[in-house]
Coordinates of C-alpha atoms in Angstrom, one line a residue:
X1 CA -23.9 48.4 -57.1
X2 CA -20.2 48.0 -57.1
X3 CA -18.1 49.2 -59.2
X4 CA -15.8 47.4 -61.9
X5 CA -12.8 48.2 -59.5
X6 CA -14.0 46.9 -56.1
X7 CA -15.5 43.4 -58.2
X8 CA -11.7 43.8 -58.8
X9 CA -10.5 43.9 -55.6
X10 CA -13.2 42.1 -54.3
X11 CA -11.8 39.0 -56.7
X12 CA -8.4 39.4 -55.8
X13 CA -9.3 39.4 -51.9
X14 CA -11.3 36.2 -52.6
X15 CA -8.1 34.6 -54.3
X16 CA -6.1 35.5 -50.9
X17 CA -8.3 35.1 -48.1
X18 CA -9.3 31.5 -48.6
X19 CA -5.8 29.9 -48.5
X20 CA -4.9 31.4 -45.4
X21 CA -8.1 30.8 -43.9
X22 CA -8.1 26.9 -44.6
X23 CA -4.6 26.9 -43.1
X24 CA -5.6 28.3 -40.2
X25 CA -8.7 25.9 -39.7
X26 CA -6.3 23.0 -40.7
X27 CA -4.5 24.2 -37.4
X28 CA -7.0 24.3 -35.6
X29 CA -8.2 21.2 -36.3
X30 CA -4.6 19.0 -35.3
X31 CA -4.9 16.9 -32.7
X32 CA -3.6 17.9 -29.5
X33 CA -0.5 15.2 -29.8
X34 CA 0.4 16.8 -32.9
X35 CA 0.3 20.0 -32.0
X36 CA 2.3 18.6 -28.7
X37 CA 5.1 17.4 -31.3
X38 CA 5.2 20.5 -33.6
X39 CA 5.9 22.5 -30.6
X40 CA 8.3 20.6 -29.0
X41 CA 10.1 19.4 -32.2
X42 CA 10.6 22.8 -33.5
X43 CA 11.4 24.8 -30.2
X44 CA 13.8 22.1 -29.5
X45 CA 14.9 19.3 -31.9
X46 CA 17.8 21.3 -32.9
X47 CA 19.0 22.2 -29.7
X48 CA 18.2 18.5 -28.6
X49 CA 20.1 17.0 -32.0
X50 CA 23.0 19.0 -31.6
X51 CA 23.3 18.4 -27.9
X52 CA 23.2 14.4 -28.1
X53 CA 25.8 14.6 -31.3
X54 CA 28.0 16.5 -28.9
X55 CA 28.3 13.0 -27.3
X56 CA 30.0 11.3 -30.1
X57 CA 33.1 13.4 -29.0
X58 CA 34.0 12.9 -25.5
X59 CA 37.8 13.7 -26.0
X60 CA 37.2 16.9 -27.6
X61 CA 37.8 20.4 -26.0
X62 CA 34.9 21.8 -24.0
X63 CA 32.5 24.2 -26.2
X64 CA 33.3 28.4 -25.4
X65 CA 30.4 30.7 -25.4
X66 CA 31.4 33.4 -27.6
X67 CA 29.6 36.7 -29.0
X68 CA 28.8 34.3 -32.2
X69 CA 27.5 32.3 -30.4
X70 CA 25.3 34.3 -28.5
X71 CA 23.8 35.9 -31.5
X72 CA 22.8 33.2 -33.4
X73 CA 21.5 31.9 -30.2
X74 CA 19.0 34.9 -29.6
X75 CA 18.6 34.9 -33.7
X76 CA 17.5 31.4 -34.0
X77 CA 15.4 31.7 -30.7
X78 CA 13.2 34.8 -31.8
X79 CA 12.6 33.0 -35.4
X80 CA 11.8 30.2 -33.1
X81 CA 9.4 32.1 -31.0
X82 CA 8.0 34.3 -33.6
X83 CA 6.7 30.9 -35.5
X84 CA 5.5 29.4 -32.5
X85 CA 3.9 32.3 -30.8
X86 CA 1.7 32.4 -34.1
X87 CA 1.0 28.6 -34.5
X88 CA 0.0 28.5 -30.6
X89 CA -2.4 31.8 -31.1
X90 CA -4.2 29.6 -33.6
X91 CA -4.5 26.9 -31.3
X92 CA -6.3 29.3 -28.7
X93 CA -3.2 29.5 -26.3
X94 CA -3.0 32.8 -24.1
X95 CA -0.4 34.7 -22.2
X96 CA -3.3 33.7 -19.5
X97 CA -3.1 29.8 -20.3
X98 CA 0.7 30.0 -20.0
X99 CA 0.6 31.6 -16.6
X100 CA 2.4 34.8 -17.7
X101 CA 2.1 37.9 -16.3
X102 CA 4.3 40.3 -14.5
X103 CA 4.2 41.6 -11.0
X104 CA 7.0 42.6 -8.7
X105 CA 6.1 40.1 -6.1
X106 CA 6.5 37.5 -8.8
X107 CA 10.3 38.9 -9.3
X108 CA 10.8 38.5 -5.7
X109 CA 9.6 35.2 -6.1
X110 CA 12.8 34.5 -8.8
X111 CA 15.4 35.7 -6.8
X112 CA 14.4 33.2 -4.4
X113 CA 14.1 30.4 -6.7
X114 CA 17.6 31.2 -7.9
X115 CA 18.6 31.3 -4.7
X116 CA 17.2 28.1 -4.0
X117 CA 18.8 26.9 -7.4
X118 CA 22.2 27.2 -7.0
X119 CA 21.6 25.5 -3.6
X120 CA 20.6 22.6 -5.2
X121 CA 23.2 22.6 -7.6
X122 CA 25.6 22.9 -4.9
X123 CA 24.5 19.9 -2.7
X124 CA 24.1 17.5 -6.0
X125 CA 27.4 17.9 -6.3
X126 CA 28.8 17.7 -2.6
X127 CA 26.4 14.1 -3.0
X128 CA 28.0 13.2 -6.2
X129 CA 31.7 13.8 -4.8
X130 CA 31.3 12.4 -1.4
X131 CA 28.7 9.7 -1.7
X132 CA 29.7 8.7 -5.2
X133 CA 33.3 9.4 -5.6
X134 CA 32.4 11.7 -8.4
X135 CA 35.5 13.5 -10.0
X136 CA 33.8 16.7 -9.8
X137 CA 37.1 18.7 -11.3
X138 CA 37.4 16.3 -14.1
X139 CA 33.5 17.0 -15.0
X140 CA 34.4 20.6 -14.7
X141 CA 36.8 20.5 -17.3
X142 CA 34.3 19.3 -19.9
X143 CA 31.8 22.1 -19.1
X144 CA 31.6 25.2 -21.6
X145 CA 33.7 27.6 -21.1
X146 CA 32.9 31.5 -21.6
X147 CA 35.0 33.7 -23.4
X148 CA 36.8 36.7 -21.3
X149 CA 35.9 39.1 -23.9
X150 CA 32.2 38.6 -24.2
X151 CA 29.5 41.5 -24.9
X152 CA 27.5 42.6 -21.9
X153 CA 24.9 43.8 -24.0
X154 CA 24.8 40.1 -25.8
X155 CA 25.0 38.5 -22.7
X156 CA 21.9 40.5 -21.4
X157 CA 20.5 40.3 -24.4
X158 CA 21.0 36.5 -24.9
X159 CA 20.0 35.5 -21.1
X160 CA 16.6 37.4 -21.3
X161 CA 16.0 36.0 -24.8
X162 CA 16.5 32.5 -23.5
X163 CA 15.0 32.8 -19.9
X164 CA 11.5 33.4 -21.5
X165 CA 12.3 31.1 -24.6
X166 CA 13.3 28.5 -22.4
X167 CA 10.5 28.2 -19.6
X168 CA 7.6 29.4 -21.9
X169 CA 8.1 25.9 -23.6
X170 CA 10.0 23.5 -21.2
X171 CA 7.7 23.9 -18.9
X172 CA 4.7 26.7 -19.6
X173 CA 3.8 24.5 -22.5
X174 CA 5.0 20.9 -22.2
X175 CA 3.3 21.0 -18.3
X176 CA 0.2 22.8 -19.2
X177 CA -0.4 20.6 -22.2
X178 CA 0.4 16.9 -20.3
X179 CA -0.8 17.9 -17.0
X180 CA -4.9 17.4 -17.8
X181 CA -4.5 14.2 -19.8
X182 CA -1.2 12.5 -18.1
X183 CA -0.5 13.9 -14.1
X184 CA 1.3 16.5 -12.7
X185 CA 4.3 13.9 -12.0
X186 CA 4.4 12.9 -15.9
X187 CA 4.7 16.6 -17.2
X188 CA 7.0 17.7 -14.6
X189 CA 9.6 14.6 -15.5
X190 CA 9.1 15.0 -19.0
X191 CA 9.5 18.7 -19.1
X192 CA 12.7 17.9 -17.1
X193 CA 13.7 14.8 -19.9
X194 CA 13.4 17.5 -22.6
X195 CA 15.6 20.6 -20.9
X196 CA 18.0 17.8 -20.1
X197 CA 18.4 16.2 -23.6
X198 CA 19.3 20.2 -24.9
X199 CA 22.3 20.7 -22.2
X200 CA 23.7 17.0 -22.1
X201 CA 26.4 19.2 -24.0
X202 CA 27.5 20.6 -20.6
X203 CA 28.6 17.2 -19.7
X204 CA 28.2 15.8 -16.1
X205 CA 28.0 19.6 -14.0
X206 CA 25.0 20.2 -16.7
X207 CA 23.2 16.7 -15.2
X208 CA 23.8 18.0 -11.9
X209 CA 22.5 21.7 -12.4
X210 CA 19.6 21.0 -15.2
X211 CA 17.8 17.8 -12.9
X212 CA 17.5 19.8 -9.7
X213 CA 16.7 23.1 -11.7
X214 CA 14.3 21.2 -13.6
X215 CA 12.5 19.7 -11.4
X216 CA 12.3 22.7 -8.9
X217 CA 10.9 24.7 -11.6
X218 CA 8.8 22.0 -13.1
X219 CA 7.2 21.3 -9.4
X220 CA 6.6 25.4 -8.5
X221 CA 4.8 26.3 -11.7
X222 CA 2.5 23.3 -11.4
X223 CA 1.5 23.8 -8.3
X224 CA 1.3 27.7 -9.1
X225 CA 0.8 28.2 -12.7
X226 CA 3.0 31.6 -12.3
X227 CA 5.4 31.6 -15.4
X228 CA 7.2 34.8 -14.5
X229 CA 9.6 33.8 -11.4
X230 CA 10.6 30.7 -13.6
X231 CA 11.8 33.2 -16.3
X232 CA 13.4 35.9 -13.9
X233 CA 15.3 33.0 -11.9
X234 CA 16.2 31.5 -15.4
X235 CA 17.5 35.1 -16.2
X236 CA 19.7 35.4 -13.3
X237 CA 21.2 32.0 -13.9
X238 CA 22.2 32.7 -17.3
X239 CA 23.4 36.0 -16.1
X240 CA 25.4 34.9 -13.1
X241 CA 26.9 31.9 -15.8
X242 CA 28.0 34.4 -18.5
X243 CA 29.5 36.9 -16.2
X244 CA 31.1 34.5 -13.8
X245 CA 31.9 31.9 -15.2
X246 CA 35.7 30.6 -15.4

């Protein structure tokens, strides 16, 4: 028979349990367009918001990257992730599901796709300034700018955080969760819609380095389902861009 002290705690675990329980099942239960929204909404509405309100002011200067920055960056993305990473675990998503796991081949993989990146980048804009007439130095003016006295440790800090933030939601998620019910070709261009609307800050070099990026990335994990290349390519970018960058 139990005693007066574990009916105690016994009560008191009754009063707890449920509550969390019944949110979980209430999770569970969401439908898969709502879980689609809460995902997307919270890992990148902000980002998204704050990018497309950065349009309302063409004429001013062009945004610096600056150890602030970078902090709150890798701050707001780990909250970000933390929440996430628990709301999707109640869903019944898995490393597995997303395609994540490492292996060196896999990093060999990345430093081709960044490779194979900036190549891209680099012919979008020879097309844009020879076939269109582009101002490409103009549009370079406009793009962020780095400061000279950045933290290397916050710059590899900030490009890890963000390469796995990044590509475990653009496109682990949004093409794993659209693919089944809307094509391959749907996710890919919306997963390339959504990391676009989040750079349009960078002005016109972002179009022409994000659409090609996109939908390189966006096309290699759906027809592999390997998550890990994506994020050590996305890496490198952000590394090369912080280091480099004039």
């Amino acid at each position: 028979m139990a005693s007066a002290r574990d009916r105690g705690i016994l009560s008191v675990h009754e009063l707890l349990e449920p509550p969390v329980n019944q949110l979980e099942e209430a999770i569970r239960r969401l439908p898969v367009g709502v879980e689609f929204l809460v995902v997307v909404t919270w890992a990148f509405g902000l980002p998204i918001f704050a990018s497309i309100m950065s349009l309302g002011s063409p004429n001013s200067t062009a945004p610096v990257f600056t150890n602030a920055e970078l902090l709150a960056t890798i701050i707001f993305e780990v909250i970000q992730l933390g929440f996430l990473g628990w709301f999707l675990r109640i869903r019944g998503w898995t490393l597995e599901k997303f395609g994540l796991s490492f292996s060196w081949r896999g990093t060999l993989v990345g430093v081709v796709l960044l490779a194979i990146t900036f190549a891209l980048v680099v012919g979008a804009q020879h097309l844009a300034m020879f076939i269109f007439d582009f101002d490409l130095k103009a549009a370079a003016e406009r793009a962020p700018k780095v400061d000279p006295n950045l933290s290397m440790q916050l710059v590899f800090l900030v490009s890890v955080v963000n390469g796995i933030f990044e590509e475990l939601f653009v496109a682990g998620y949004i093409i794993t969760s659209l693919t089944a019910r809307r094509g391959m070709w749907m996710a890919i261009n919306v997963s390339v819609v959504v990391r676009l609307l989040y750079h349009l800050y960078q002005g016109p070099i972002g179009v022409m380095a994000i659409v090609p990026m996109g939908l390189l990335y966006g096309y290699f994990y759906s027809r592999t389902r390997q998550l890990w290349p994506l994020i050590v390519a996305h890496v490198l970018v952000d590394l090369v861009g912080l280091t480099f960058h004039t």
